[in-house]
Amino acid sequence: MSTPTLESLISAALDGRLDELSRTQLNQQLRESAEARATWHRLCRVHATMHRMGEAGDLRDRAPAEEAPTPRACSQKPRRWAGLAACAASVLIGLGVRSLFFSNPRSAPTVATLTTQQAIWEGLAPADGPLATHRSYMLRSGFASLHFSSGVEVTLEAPCRFAISGPLEMSVDHGRAAVRVPEPVDEFTVHTPGGDFVDLGTEFGIAVGSDGRSPVVLTDVYEGEIEIRHAAEALRLRAGNSRALLGKGANATCVEALDTEPISLADLHRRLPDQQRPALNDDNIALGKPVFAPSYLTRPHGSVFPPDNLTDGRADDSGVPGDWSFWLAPDHQAGEFTVDLLENHSVSRIELQNTRNRSIGDRGMKRFRILVSLDNHDFTPVMEGELAAIDLQQRTFPSETFTFPSVAARYVKIEGVDHYRSADRPMDDPHQGGGLNEIRIFAH
Amino acid sequence: MKKHPDNANEALVDHLTRQQSSLFHYILSLVPDPVSAQDILQETNLVLWRKAAEYDSALPFMPWACRIALYQVKAHRRDQARDLHVFDDDVLDQLAAEPPEAHIGRPLEQGLRDCLERLPGKQRELIIARYQPGASVESLALASKLSPNALSQALFRIRSALADCLERQQQTS
């Protein structure tokens, strides 16, 4: 019997078809020849990479979206390899539900590594380290950083719902993300409910929200170029430009401004913050308590700023359309609101964090009065104060503390006396007024 | 939760994610069964993560990572029945002494995707079918009316063509 060629022995080994005789022969050839070992390593590299791509679903056509047609763009590379792959899949025995819908981090290659900062999760809570693909995660508070095997880095701000599906793609269903794509990676795709945002190199921000019925996705290109792909069209956007993608499917449109406001995500965290935030809410008796106000600012496309935002524990003008962290009074009003602590407390200290209305800088509370009540009918003035304006350069906003002699209260009212304005607009410009990020109340 | 704020740990995270392909290649070259190789890779990742404090970012990452991967490979072999080993102990040591270099530049998956596009249609279909999850040479042979041996030979030629293509890409990049 002739000795099998190295070619046939390596094939058998890679395809799991070695018998004992051919195993012995393969070992002998590898033992005796450095060239044979080099051939083995060379083909193992292809074998390993093909296996990883197959397990990651990278060799299939992507499954179509449930409602909208799959977004297309001029630069999208066709993947029409279904052919024999589909036939082979149909004759396979014992193929269960695998990599497209579930991936166990212990049996799949690492697609991305997770690092968190003060993270609180809702539902599934992943540990720092390799992150499972095709699972939806909800970051309720804090920050998370994803380092993909492709070299791409993504920084996420809570609240954020996301999933990763491959080295070059992920989905963000809600929340804020900053994406950095290094050379020589060609494309990294972020799927959102409105459409796909493809980074062609190198860095952009995204805020995925809603107007209550349809997606509203904001994007701001910091460096390089991206492409926005939705059913109607594909749009390229270069550094210094921003857009809002409104709606989804065939009805989606891209606009340069939302109502009267320019679109800017300059305040997005593009890296994990250098310092952890101090714990501010340990003794805060206002956290999560109901707040009511005579009125608040509402505009189309998710520009709504209800008073409940004042006790949600979120700060620094963060958030996305339909889910901002701050309250804004209607135009031309300093505004007022009342916190219901739900039971009587002995209150002696209040902290307030002002707003500047994101990067717009046209709102915020200036002078104010604090009043308290036990019955929401008769209010007693406690003190007056003044808040500083939030500078447009600040990333983390300060909180200011106001203390007074301890007083019994269930209802705490803040009445704005006057408000800050944009330095670039005339005094009588209608689009400015009061507002506040957060109120914290502390008992005696 | 943890945050590794210093530069050394950030460098480790960067290496760990960028070199997953190279680590998997190294492990697979010693344990050709992909399922076992993936399990060993995950064990290796966990150990690397736990040993983050020991990592000296001034030194190359792959030799350190491959040493740890080799320990996991040998631990796996100890747990496995001897008749399931593909390589004898001395051949394993020879292969392990020749770890792949750290991969730089374009991710291997991207390069391989381009190389796949260059294959003739039938070859491309065959190699892609081979690497669908759960695929086997026996089932593909049935579907394509070839003997398993003939199919395995065809796959060897396609893998060689892809290896040539990847090497040409690296030389020109």
Coordinates of C-alpha atoms in Angstrom, one line a residue:
Chain A
M1 CA 0.0 0.0 0.0
S2 CA 1.4 3.4 -0.9
T3 CA 1.9 6.1 1.7
P4 CA -0.9 8.6 1.5
T5 CA 0.1 12.1 0.5
L6 CA 0.5 14.8 3.1
E7 CA -2.4 16.5 1.3
S8 CA -4.8 13.7 1.9
L9 CA -3.7 13.2 5.5
I10 CA -4.1 16.9 6.3
S11 CA -7.5 16.9 4.6
A12 CA -8.6 14.0 6.7
A13 CA -7.4 15.6 9.9
L14 CA -9.2 19.0 9.2
D15 CA -12.4 17.2 8.2
G16 CA -12.4 14.8 11.2
R17 CA -11.8 11.7 9.1
L18 CA -8.6 10.3 10.4
D19 CA -8.4 6.6 11.2
E20 CA -5.6 5.2 13.4
L21 CA -3.4 4.2 10.5
S22 CA -3.6 7.6 8.8
R23 CA -3.2 9.3 12.2
T24 CA 0.1 7.5 12.7
Q25 CA 1.2 8.4 9.1
L26 CA 0.3 12.1 9.6
N27 CA 2.3 12.3 12.9
Q28 CA 5.3 10.7 11.2
Q29 CA 5.3 13.2 8.3
L30 CA 4.9 16.1 10.6
R31 CA 7.6 14.8 12.9
E32 CA 10.1 14.4 10.1
S33 CA 9.5 17.6 8.0
A34 CA 9.4 21.2 9.0
E35 CA 7.9 21.9 5.6
A36 CA 5.0 19.6 6.4
R37 CA 4.4 21.4 9.7
A38 CA 4.5 24.7 7.9
T39 CA 1.9 23.4 5.5
W40 CA -0.2 22.2 8.4
H41 CA -0.1 25.7 10.1
R42 CA -0.8 27.4 6.8
L43 CA -4.0 25.4 6.2
C44 CA -5.0 25.6 9.8
R45 CA -5.2 29.3 9.6
V46 CA -7.7 29.1 6.7
H47 CA -9.6 26.3 8.5
A48 CA -9.7 28.3 11.8
T49 CA -10.9 31.5 10.2
M50 CA -13.5 29.8 8.0
H51 CA -14.8 28.0 11.1
R52 CA -15.1 31.2 13.1
M53 CA -16.9 33.0 10.3
G54 CA -19.3 30.1 9.9
E55 CA -20.1 30.0 13.6
A56 CA -20.6 33.8 13.7
G57 CA -23.1 33.5 10.8
D58 CA -20.7 35.5 8.6
L59 CA -21.1 33.2 5.7
R60 CA -24.9 33.5 5.5
D61 CA -27.1 36.2 4.0
R62 CA -28.4 38.4 6.8
A63 CA -32.0 37.5 7.9
P64 CA -34.5 40.1 6.7
A65 CA -36.1 42.6 9.2
E66 CA -39.6 41.8 10.4
E67 CA -41.4 44.9 9.2
A68 CA -39.3 47.0 6.9
P69 CA -37.5 45.9 3.8
T70 CA -33.8 45.3 4.3
P71 CA -31.9 48.6 3.8
R72 CA -29.8 48.8 0.7
A73 CA -27.1 51.1 -0.4
C74 CA -24.9 51.6 -3.5
S75 CA -21.8 50.5 -1.6
Q76 CA -23.4 47.4 0.0
K77 CA -21.4 44.3 -1.1
P78 CA -23.7 41.5 -2.3
R79 CA -23.7 38.2 -0.4
R80 CA -25.5 35.8 -2.6
W81 CA -23.9 32.5 -1.5
A82 CA -27.1 30.8 -0.5
G83 CA -27.0 28.2 -3.3
L84 CA -25.4 24.9 -2.2
A85 CA -25.1 26.2 1.4
A86 CA -28.9 26.1 1.6
C87 CA -29.1 22.6 0.0
A88 CA -26.4 21.3 2.4
A89 CA -28.3 22.8 5.3
S90 CA -31.4 20.9 4.3
V91 CA -29.7 17.5 4.3
L92 CA -27.9 18.0 7.6
I93 CA -29.0 15.8 10.4
G94 CA -29.4 17.2 13.9
L95 CA -29.0 20.9 13.1
G96 CA -30.7 22.6 15.9
V97 CA -31.2 26.3 16.6
R98 CA -27.6 27.6 16.5
S99 CA -25.6 30.7 16.0
L100 CA -28.1 33.0 14.4
F101 CA -30.2 33.2 17.6
F102 CA -28.1 32.0 20.5
S103 CA -24.4 32.0 21.2
N104 CA -22.9 30.7 24.4
P105 CA -19.7 32.6 25.2
R106 CA -18.1 29.3 26.3
S107 CA -18.5 27.7 22.8
A108 CA -18.3 30.7 20.4
P109 CA -15.3 32.9 19.5
T110 CA -15.1 36.2 21.3
V111 CA -16.6 38.9 19.2
A112 CA -16.3 41.7 21.7
T113 CA -15.0 42.4 25.2
L114 CA -17.2 44.3 27.7
T115 CA -15.9 46.8 30.2
T116 CA -18.3 48.6 32.5
Q117 CA -18.4 51.6 34.8
Q118 CA -21.0 51.8 37.6
A119 CA -23.3 49.7 35.4
I120 CA -26.7 48.6 36.5
W121 CA -28.4 46.1 34.2
E122 CA -32.1 45.3 33.7
G123 CA -32.6 41.6 33.2
L124 CA -29.5 39.8 31.8
A125 CA -26.4 41.2 33.6
P126 CA -23.2 40.3 31.8
A127 CA -19.9 40.3 33.5
D128 CA -16.9 42.2 32.3
G129 CA -15.1 40.2 29.7
P130 CA -16.1 38.3 26.5
L131 CA -19.7 39.2 25.6
A132 CA -22.2 36.8 24.1
T133 CA -23.6 37.6 20.7
H134 CA -27.3 37.7 19.6
R135 CA -28.5 38.6 23.1
S136 CA -30.3 41.8 24.0
Y137 CA -28.8 43.7 26.9
M138 CA -30.4 46.6 28.8
L139 CA -28.0 48.9 30.5
R140 CA -30.2 50.8 32.9
S141 CA -27.5 53.0 34.5
G142 CA -23.8 53.8 34.1
F143 CA -21.6 53.2 31.1
A144 CA -20.2 50.3 29.0
S145 CA -17.4 50.0 26.5
L146 CA -17.3 47.3 23.8
H147 CA -13.9 46.4 22.3
F148 CA -14.6 44.3 19.2
S149 CA -12.2 41.7 17.7
S150 CA -12.2 43.9 14.6
G151 CA -10.6 46.7 16.6
V152 CA -13.8 48.8 16.7
E153 CA -14.6 50.5 20.0
V154 CA -18.1 51.5 21.1
T155 CA -19.0 53.5 24.2
L156 CA -22.6 53.2 25.5
E157 CA -24.5 55.5 27.9
A158 CA -27.4 54.3 29.9
P159 CA -30.3 53.8 29.4
C160 CA -29.3 51.7 26.4
R161 CA -30.6 48.5 24.9
F162 CA -28.2 46.8 22.5
A163 CA -26.9 43.5 21.1
I164 CA -23.8 42.5 19.3
S165 CA -23.9 40.1 16.3
G166 CA -20.5 40.1 14.8
P167 CA -17.0 41.7 14.7
L168 CA -18.4 44.4 12.4
E169 CA -22.0 44.9 13.5
M170 CA -24.2 45.5 16.4
S171 CA -27.7 46.9 17.1
V172 CA -28.8 49.7 19.3
D173 CA -32.5 49.8 19.9
H174 CA -32.5 52.6 22.4
G175 CA -29.9 54.9 23.9
R176 CA -26.6 56.6 23.1
A177 CA -23.5 55.2 21.5
A178 CA -20.2 56.6 20.3
V179 CA -18.5 54.4 17.6
R180 CA -14.8 54.6 16.7
V181 CA -13.6 52.6 13.7
P182 CA -9.8 52.4 13.3
E183 CA -7.9 51.9 10.1
P184 CA -7.9 49.5 8.2
V185 CA -11.4 48.3 9.1
D186 CA -13.7 49.2 6.2
E187 CA -17.2 49.2 7.6
F188 CA -18.9 48.9 11.0
T189 CA -22.7 48.8 11.0
V190 CA -25.0 49.9 13.8
H191 CA -28.6 48.6 13.2
T192 CA -31.3 50.8 14.7
P193 CA -35.1 50.7 14.5
G194 CA -35.0 53.4 11.9
G195 CA -32.2 52.2 9.7
D196 CA -28.5 51.3 9.5
F197 CA -25.6 53.6 10.3
V198 CA -22.4 52.4 8.7
D199 CA -19.1 53.9 9.8
L200 CA -16.8 54.1 6.9
G201 CA -14.0 55.4 9.2
T202 CA -13.6 56.8 11.8
E203 CA -15.9 58.1 14.5
F204 CA -19.5 59.1 15.1
G205 CA -22.2 59.4 17.7
I206 CA -25.7 58.1 17.7
A207 CA -28.8 58.6 19.9
V208 CA -31.7 56.2 19.3
G209 CA -35.1 57.4 20.6
S210 CA -38.7 57.7 19.7
D211 CA -41.5 60.2 19.3
G212 CA -43.8 57.8 20.9
R213 CA -44.9 56.2 17.7
S214 CA -41.9 56.0 15.4
P215 CA -38.1 55.9 15.8
V216 CA -36.1 59.1 16.0
V217 CA -32.4 58.5 15.6
L218 CA -29.9 61.4 15.8
T219 CA -26.4 61.1 14.5
D220 CA -23.4 63.4 14.5
V221 CA -20.2 62.6 12.6
Y222 CA -17.1 63.5 14.6
E223 CA -14.4 62.3 12.2
G224 CA -14.4 60.7 8.8
E225 CA -17.6 59.6 7.1
I226 CA -20.7 57.5 7.7
E227 CA -23.5 56.2 5.5
I228 CA -27.1 56.2 6.7
R229 CA -29.0 53.4 5.0
H230 CA -32.8 53.1 5.1
A231 CA -35.4 51.8 2.8
A232 CA -35.8 55.0 0.9
E233 CA -32.2 55.9 0.3
A234 CA -28.6 55.9 1.4
L235 CA -27.0 59.1 2.5
R236 CA -23.3 59.8 3.1
L237 CA -22.4 62.2 5.9
R238 CA -19.0 63.6 6.6
A239 CA -17.3 65.0 9.7
G240 CA -19.0 68.1 11.1
N241 CA -22.4 67.1 9.8
S242 CA -25.4 65.7 11.7
R243 CA -28.9 64.4 10.9
A244 CA -32.1 63.0 12.4
L245 CA -33.6 59.9 10.9
L246 CA -37.3 60.1 11.4
G247 CA -39.6 57.1 11.1
K248 CA -38.7 53.8 9.5
G249 CA -39.2 51.8 6.3
A250 CA -40.4 53.5 3.3
N251 CA -41.6 56.5 5.3
A252 CA -38.2 57.3 6.8
T253 CA -36.8 60.8 6.2
C254 CA -33.5 62.4 7.1
V255 CA -33.6 66.0 8.3
E256 CA -30.9 68.4 9.3
A257 CA -32.7 70.1 12.2
L258 CA -35.4 69.1 14.6
D259 CA -38.1 71.8 14.7
T260 CA -36.0 74.9 15.5
E261 CA -33.1 73.1 17.1
P262 CA -29.9 72.1 15.5
I263 CA -28.8 68.5 15.9
S264 CA -25.7 68.0 18.0
L265 CA -24.3 65.1 19.9
A266 CA -21.1 66.9 20.9
D267 CA -21.8 66.1 24.5
L268 CA -21.8 62.3 24.0
H269 CA -19.3 60.4 26.0
R270 CA -16.9 59.1 23.4
R271 CA -14.9 57.1 26.0
L272 CA -15.6 55.7 29.4
P273 CA -15.5 58.7 31.9
D274 CA -12.1 59.2 33.5
Q275 CA -13.6 59.2 37.0
Q276 CA -16.5 57.4 38.5
R277 CA -19.4 59.5 39.6
P278 CA -20.0 59.9 43.3
A279 CA -23.1 58.2 44.7
L280 CA -25.6 61.0 44.9
N281 CA -28.8 59.2 45.6
D282 CA -28.1 57.1 48.7
D283 CA -30.3 59.3 51.0
N284 CA -32.2 61.1 48.4
I285 CA -35.9 60.8 49.4
A286 CA -37.1 62.4 46.1
L287 CA -35.6 59.7 43.9
G288 CA -38.4 58.1 41.8
K289 CA -41.1 60.2 43.5
P290 CA -43.9 61.7 41.3
V291 CA -43.5 65.3 40.1
F292 CA -46.2 67.5 38.6
A293 CA -46.1 70.8 36.8
P294 CA -48.7 73.1 35.3
S295 CA -47.0 72.5 31.9
Y296 CA -43.7 71.6 30.2
L297 CA -42.1 72.0 26.9
T298 CA -43.2 69.7 24.1
R299 CA -42.1 69.7 20.5
P300 CA -42.3 67.2 17.7
H301 CA -40.0 64.2 17.2
G302 CA -39.5 63.3 20.8
S303 CA -38.6 66.7 22.1
V304 CA -40.6 66.3 25.3
F305 CA -39.4 67.2 28.7
P306 CA -41.9 66.2 31.4
P307 CA -41.3 66.9 35.1
D308 CA -40.9 63.2 36.0
N309 CA -37.4 63.6 34.6
L310 CA -36.5 65.7 37.7
T311 CA -36.5 62.6 40.0
D312 CA -35.3 59.9 37.6
G313 CA -31.7 59.8 38.9
R314 CA -30.3 60.8 35.6
A315 CA -28.2 63.8 35.1
D316 CA -26.1 66.0 32.8
D317 CA -28.6 66.6 30.0
S318 CA -28.3 63.0 28.8
G319 CA -30.8 60.9 27.0
V320 CA -32.4 60.5 23.6
P321 CA -35.5 61.7 21.8
G322 CA -38.5 60.8 23.9
D323 CA -36.3 59.9 26.9
W324 CA -34.3 62.9 28.0
S325 CA -33.0 63.3 31.5
F326 CA -34.2 66.9 32.2
W327 CA -37.3 69.0 32.5
L328 CA -37.9 72.1 30.5
A329 CA -40.5 74.8 31.2
P330 CA -42.6 76.0 28.3
D331 CA -41.2 78.9 26.1
H332 CA -40.8 82.2 27.9
Q333 CA -41.5 80.8 31.3
A334 CA -39.3 80.2 34.3
G335 CA -41.6 77.4 35.2
E336 CA -42.5 75.6 38.4
F337 CA -43.0 72.0 39.7
T338 CA -44.0 70.1 42.8
V339 CA -42.5 66.9 44.1
D340 CA -44.8 64.6 46.1
L341 CA -42.7 62.7 48.7
L342 CA -45.7 60.5 49.4
E343 CA -45.3 60.9 53.1
N344 CA -44.3 63.6 55.6
H345 CA -40.6 64.2 56.1
S346 CA -38.5 66.6 58.0
V347 CA -36.6 68.3 55.2
S348 CA -33.4 70.4 55.6
R349 CA -31.4 70.2 52.4
I350 CA -32.1 70.3 48.7
E351 CA -29.7 69.8 45.8
L352 CA -30.4 71.0 42.3
Q353 CA -28.7 70.3 39.1
N354 CA -29.3 72.8 36.4
T355 CA -29.7 72.3 32.6
R356 CA -28.4 74.1 29.6
N357 CA -30.6 72.1 27.2
R358 CA -27.9 69.9 25.8
S359 CA -25.5 71.7 23.4
I360 CA -28.0 74.4 22.6
G361 CA -27.4 76.4 25.8
D362 CA -30.7 78.4 25.7
R363 CA -32.4 77.3 28.9
G364 CA -31.9 76.8 32.6
M365 CA -33.2 78.0 36.0
K366 CA -31.7 81.2 37.5
R367 CA -33.5 82.6 40.6
F368 CA -36.1 80.4 42.3
R369 CA -38.1 80.0 45.5
I370 CA -38.5 76.8 47.6
L371 CA -41.9 76.2 49.2
V372 CA -43.2 73.2 51.2
S373 CA -46.6 71.9 52.1
L374 CA -48.3 69.0 54.0
D375 CA -51.5 69.1 52.0
N376 CA -50.6 70.4 48.5
H377 CA -52.8 73.4 49.3
D378 CA -51.2 75.7 51.8
F379 CA -47.5 76.3 50.9
T380 CA -44.9 77.9 53.2
P381 CA -41.9 79.7 51.7
V382 CA -38.6 78.2 52.9
M383 CA -35.9 80.1 51.0
E384 CA -34.9 81.8 47.8
G385 CA -31.8 81.0 45.8
E386 CA -30.0 81.3 42.5
L387 CA -28.4 78.7 40.3
A388 CA -25.3 79.1 38.2
A389 CA -25.6 78.7 34.4
I390 CA -24.1 75.5 33.0
D391 CA -21.2 76.3 30.7
L392 CA -21.3 74.7 27.2
Q393 CA -17.9 73.2 27.8
Q394 CA -18.9 71.2 30.9
R395 CA -19.3 67.5 30.5
T396 CA -20.3 66.7 34.0
F397 CA -22.7 69.3 35.6
P398 CA -22.3 70.4 39.2
S399 CA -25.1 70.2 41.7
E400 CA -25.7 73.1 44.1
T401 CA -26.8 72.6 47.7
F402 CA -29.3 74.7 49.5
T403 CA -29.8 74.2 53.3
F404 CA -32.4 75.6 55.6
P405 CA -33.8 75.0 59.1
S406 CA -35.6 71.6 59.2
V407 CA -39.2 71.8 58.1
A408 CA -42.0 69.3 57.9
A409 CA -43.0 68.6 54.3
R410 CA -44.7 66.1 52.0
Y411 CA -44.9 68.4 49.0
V412 CA -41.8 70.5 47.9
K413 CA -42.4 73.1 45.3
I414 CA -39.8 75.0 43.2
E415 CA -41.0 78.2 41.6
G416 CA -38.7 79.7 39.0
V417 CA -38.4 83.5 39.2
D418 CA -36.3 83.9 36.0
H419 CA -34.3 81.8 33.6
Y420 CA -31.1 81.8 31.5
R421 CA -31.2 82.6 27.8
S422 CA -29.0 81.9 24.8
A423 CA -26.2 84.5 24.5
D424 CA -26.7 84.4 20.7
R425 CA -30.4 85.3 20.6
P426 CA -32.3 88.5 21.3
M427 CA -34.1 88.8 24.7
D428 CA -37.5 88.5 23.2
D429 CA -36.7 85.3 21.3
P430 CA -39.6 82.9 22.0
H431 CA -37.5 79.7 22.2
Q432 CA -36.0 79.9 25.6
G433 CA -37.2 79.4 29.2
G434 CA -36.5 77.6 32.5
G435 CA -35.5 74.1 33.2
L436 CA -33.7 71.7 35.5
N437 CA -32.0 68.3 35.3
E438 CA -32.6 67.0 38.8
I439 CA -33.8 67.7 42.3
R440 CA -32.6 65.7 45.3
I441 CA -34.2 66.1 48.7
F442 CA -32.7 65.0 52.0
A443 CA -34.4 64.5 55.3
H444 CA -33.2 65.8 58.6
Chain B
M1 CA -18.5 45.1 38.0
K2 CA -14.9 46.1 37.3
K3 CA -13.2 48.8 35.3
H4 CA -9.5 48.4 34.4
P5 CA -8.6 52.1 34.2
D6 CA -4.8 51.8 33.7
N7 CA -3.1 51.7 30.3
A8 CA -1.7 48.2 30.8
N9 CA -5.1 46.6 31.2
E10 CA -6.5 48.5 28.3
A11 CA -3.6 47.2 26.2
L12 CA -4.5 43.7 27.4
V13 CA -8.1 44.1 26.4
D14 CA -7.0 45.4 23.0
H15 CA -4.7 42.4 22.4
L16 CA -7.2 39.9 23.7
T17 CA -9.9 41.0 21.3
R18 CA -7.6 41.6 18.3
Q19 CA -5.8 38.3 18.6
Q20 CA -8.7 36.0 19.1
S21 CA -8.3 34.7 15.5
S22 CA -4.6 34.0 16.0
L23 CA -5.2 32.3 19.4
F24 CA -7.9 30.1 17.9
H25 CA -5.6 29.2 15.0
Y26 CA -2.9 28.3 17.4
I27 CA -5.1 26.1 19.5
L28 CA -6.8 24.5 16.5
S29 CA -3.4 23.6 15.0
L30 CA -2.8 21.5 18.2
V31 CA -6.4 20.2 18.6
P32 CA -8.0 20.0 15.2
D33 CA -11.5 19.5 16.5
P34 CA -13.1 23.0 16.3
V35 CA -15.6 22.4 19.1
S36 CA -12.8 21.3 21.5
A37 CA -10.6 24.2 20.2
Q38 CA -13.3 26.7 21.0
D39 CA -13.8 25.4 24.5
I40 CA -10.1 25.6 25.1
L41 CA -10.0 29.1 23.7
Q42 CA -12.7 30.2 26.1
E43 CA -10.8 28.6 29.0
T44 CA -7.7 30.4 27.8
N45 CA -9.5 33.7 27.7
L46 CA -10.7 33.3 31.2
V47 CA -7.2 32.5 32.4
L48 CA -5.7 35.5 30.5
W49 CA -8.4 37.7 32.1
R50 CA -7.7 36.4 35.5
K51 CA -3.9 36.8 35.0
A52 CA -4.2 40.4 33.7
A53 CA -2.1 41.7 36.6
E54 CA 0.8 39.5 35.5
Y55 CA 0.7 40.8 31.9
D56 CA 3.7 43.0 31.0
S57 CA 2.6 45.3 28.2
A58 CA 6.2 45.9 27.3
L59 CA 6.5 42.3 26.1
P60 CA 4.8 40.8 23.0
F61 CA 1.3 39.5 23.8
M62 CA 1.2 36.3 21.7
P63 CA 4.0 34.3 23.2
W64 CA 2.6 34.9 26.7
A65 CA -1.0 34.0 25.5
C66 CA 0.2 31.0 23.6
R67 CA 2.0 29.6 26.7
I68 CA -1.2 29.8 28.6
A69 CA -3.2 28.3 25.7
L70 CA -0.7 25.4 25.6
Y71 CA -1.3 24.7 29.2
Q72 CA -5.1 24.5 28.5
V73 CA -4.5 22.3 25.5
K74 CA -2.5 19.8 27.6
A75 CA -5.0 19.9 30.4
H76 CA -7.7 19.1 27.8
R77 CA -5.6 16.2 26.5
R78 CA -5.2 14.9 30.1
D79 CA -8.9 14.8 30.4
Q80 CA -9.5 13.2 27.0
A81 CA -9.1 9.6 26.2
R82 CA -5.8 8.9 24.6
D83 CA -7.2 7.3 21.5
L84 CA -8.9 10.7 20.7
H85 CA -5.6 12.6 20.4
V86 CA -4.7 13.5 16.8
F87 CA -1.0 14.3 17.7
D88 CA 1.5 12.3 19.6
D89 CA 3.1 14.2 22.5
D90 CA 6.4 15.0 20.7
V91 CA 4.6 16.2 17.6
L92 CA 2.4 18.4 19.7
D93 CA 5.5 20.0 21.2
Q94 CA 7.0 20.5 17.8
L95 CA 3.8 22.2 16.5
A96 CA 3.5 24.2 19.8
A97 CA 7.0 25.5 19.4
E98 CA 6.0 27.3 16.2
P99 CA 3.2 29.6 17.3
P100 CA 1.7 32.0 14.7
E101 CA 2.9 35.6 14.7
A102 CA 0.5 38.2 16.0
H103 CA -1.8 39.2 13.2
I104 CA -1.6 42.9 12.3
G105 CA -3.5 45.0 9.8
R106 CA -6.8 44.0 8.2
P107 CA -8.8 41.4 10.1
L108 CA -8.3 37.9 8.7
E109 CA -12.1 37.5 8.2
Q110 CA -12.1 40.5 5.9
G111 CA -9.2 39.2 3.9
L112 CA -10.7 35.8 3.6
R113 CA -14.0 37.3 2.5
D114 CA -12.3 39.0 -0.4
C115 CA -10.5 35.7 -1.2
L116 CA -13.7 33.8 -1.2
E117 CA -15.1 36.3 -3.8
R118 CA -12.2 35.4 -6.1
L119 CA -13.0 31.7 -6.0
P120 CA -14.9 30.1 -8.9
G121 CA -18.5 29.8 -8.0
K122 CA -18.7 26.1 -7.4
Q123 CA -15.6 26.1 -5.2
R124 CA -17.0 29.0 -3.2
E125 CA -20.3 27.3 -2.7
L126 CA -18.6 24.1 -1.6
I127 CA -16.2 25.7 0.9
I128 CA -19.0 27.8 2.4
A129 CA -21.2 24.8 2.7
R130 CA -18.4 22.9 4.5
Y131 CA -18.2 25.6 7.2
Q132 CA -21.9 26.1 7.9
P133 CA -22.5 25.1 11.6
G134 CA -23.0 21.4 11.9
A135 CA -21.9 20.6 8.4
S136 CA -19.9 17.4 7.8
V137 CA -18.0 16.0 4.8
E138 CA -20.2 12.9 4.8
S139 CA -23.4 15.0 4.4
L140 CA -21.9 17.3 1.8
A141 CA -20.6 14.3 -0.2
L142 CA -24.2 12.9 -0.2
A143 CA -25.5 16.2 -1.5
S144 CA -22.9 16.7 -4.2
K145 CA -22.6 13.0 -5.3
L146 CA -18.9 12.7 -4.5
S147 CA -17.1 10.2 -2.3
P148 CA -16.1 11.7 1.0
N149 CA -12.4 11.2 0.0
A150 CA -12.9 13.1 -3.2
L151 CA -14.7 15.8 -1.4
S152 CA -12.0 16.1 1.2
Q153 CA -9.4 16.4 -1.6
A154 CA -11.4 19.1 -3.3
L155 CA -11.6 21.0 0.0
F156 CA -7.8 20.7 0.5
R157 CA -7.2 22.4 -2.9
I158 CA -9.7 25.2 -2.1
R159 CA -8.1 25.8 1.3
S160 CA -4.7 26.0 -0.4
A161 CA -6.0 28.5 -2.8
L162 CA -7.4 30.6 0.0
A163 CA -4.1 30.3 1.9
D164 CA -2.2 31.5 -1.2
C165 CA -4.6 34.4 -1.6
L166 CA -4.2 35.5 2.1
E167 CA -0.4 35.4 1.8
R168 CA -0.5 37.5 -1.4
Q169 CA -2.7 40.1 0.5
Q170 CA -0.3 40.3 3.4
Q171 CA 2.7 40.7 1.0
T172 CA 1.0 43.6 -0.8
S173 CA -0.5 45.3 2.3

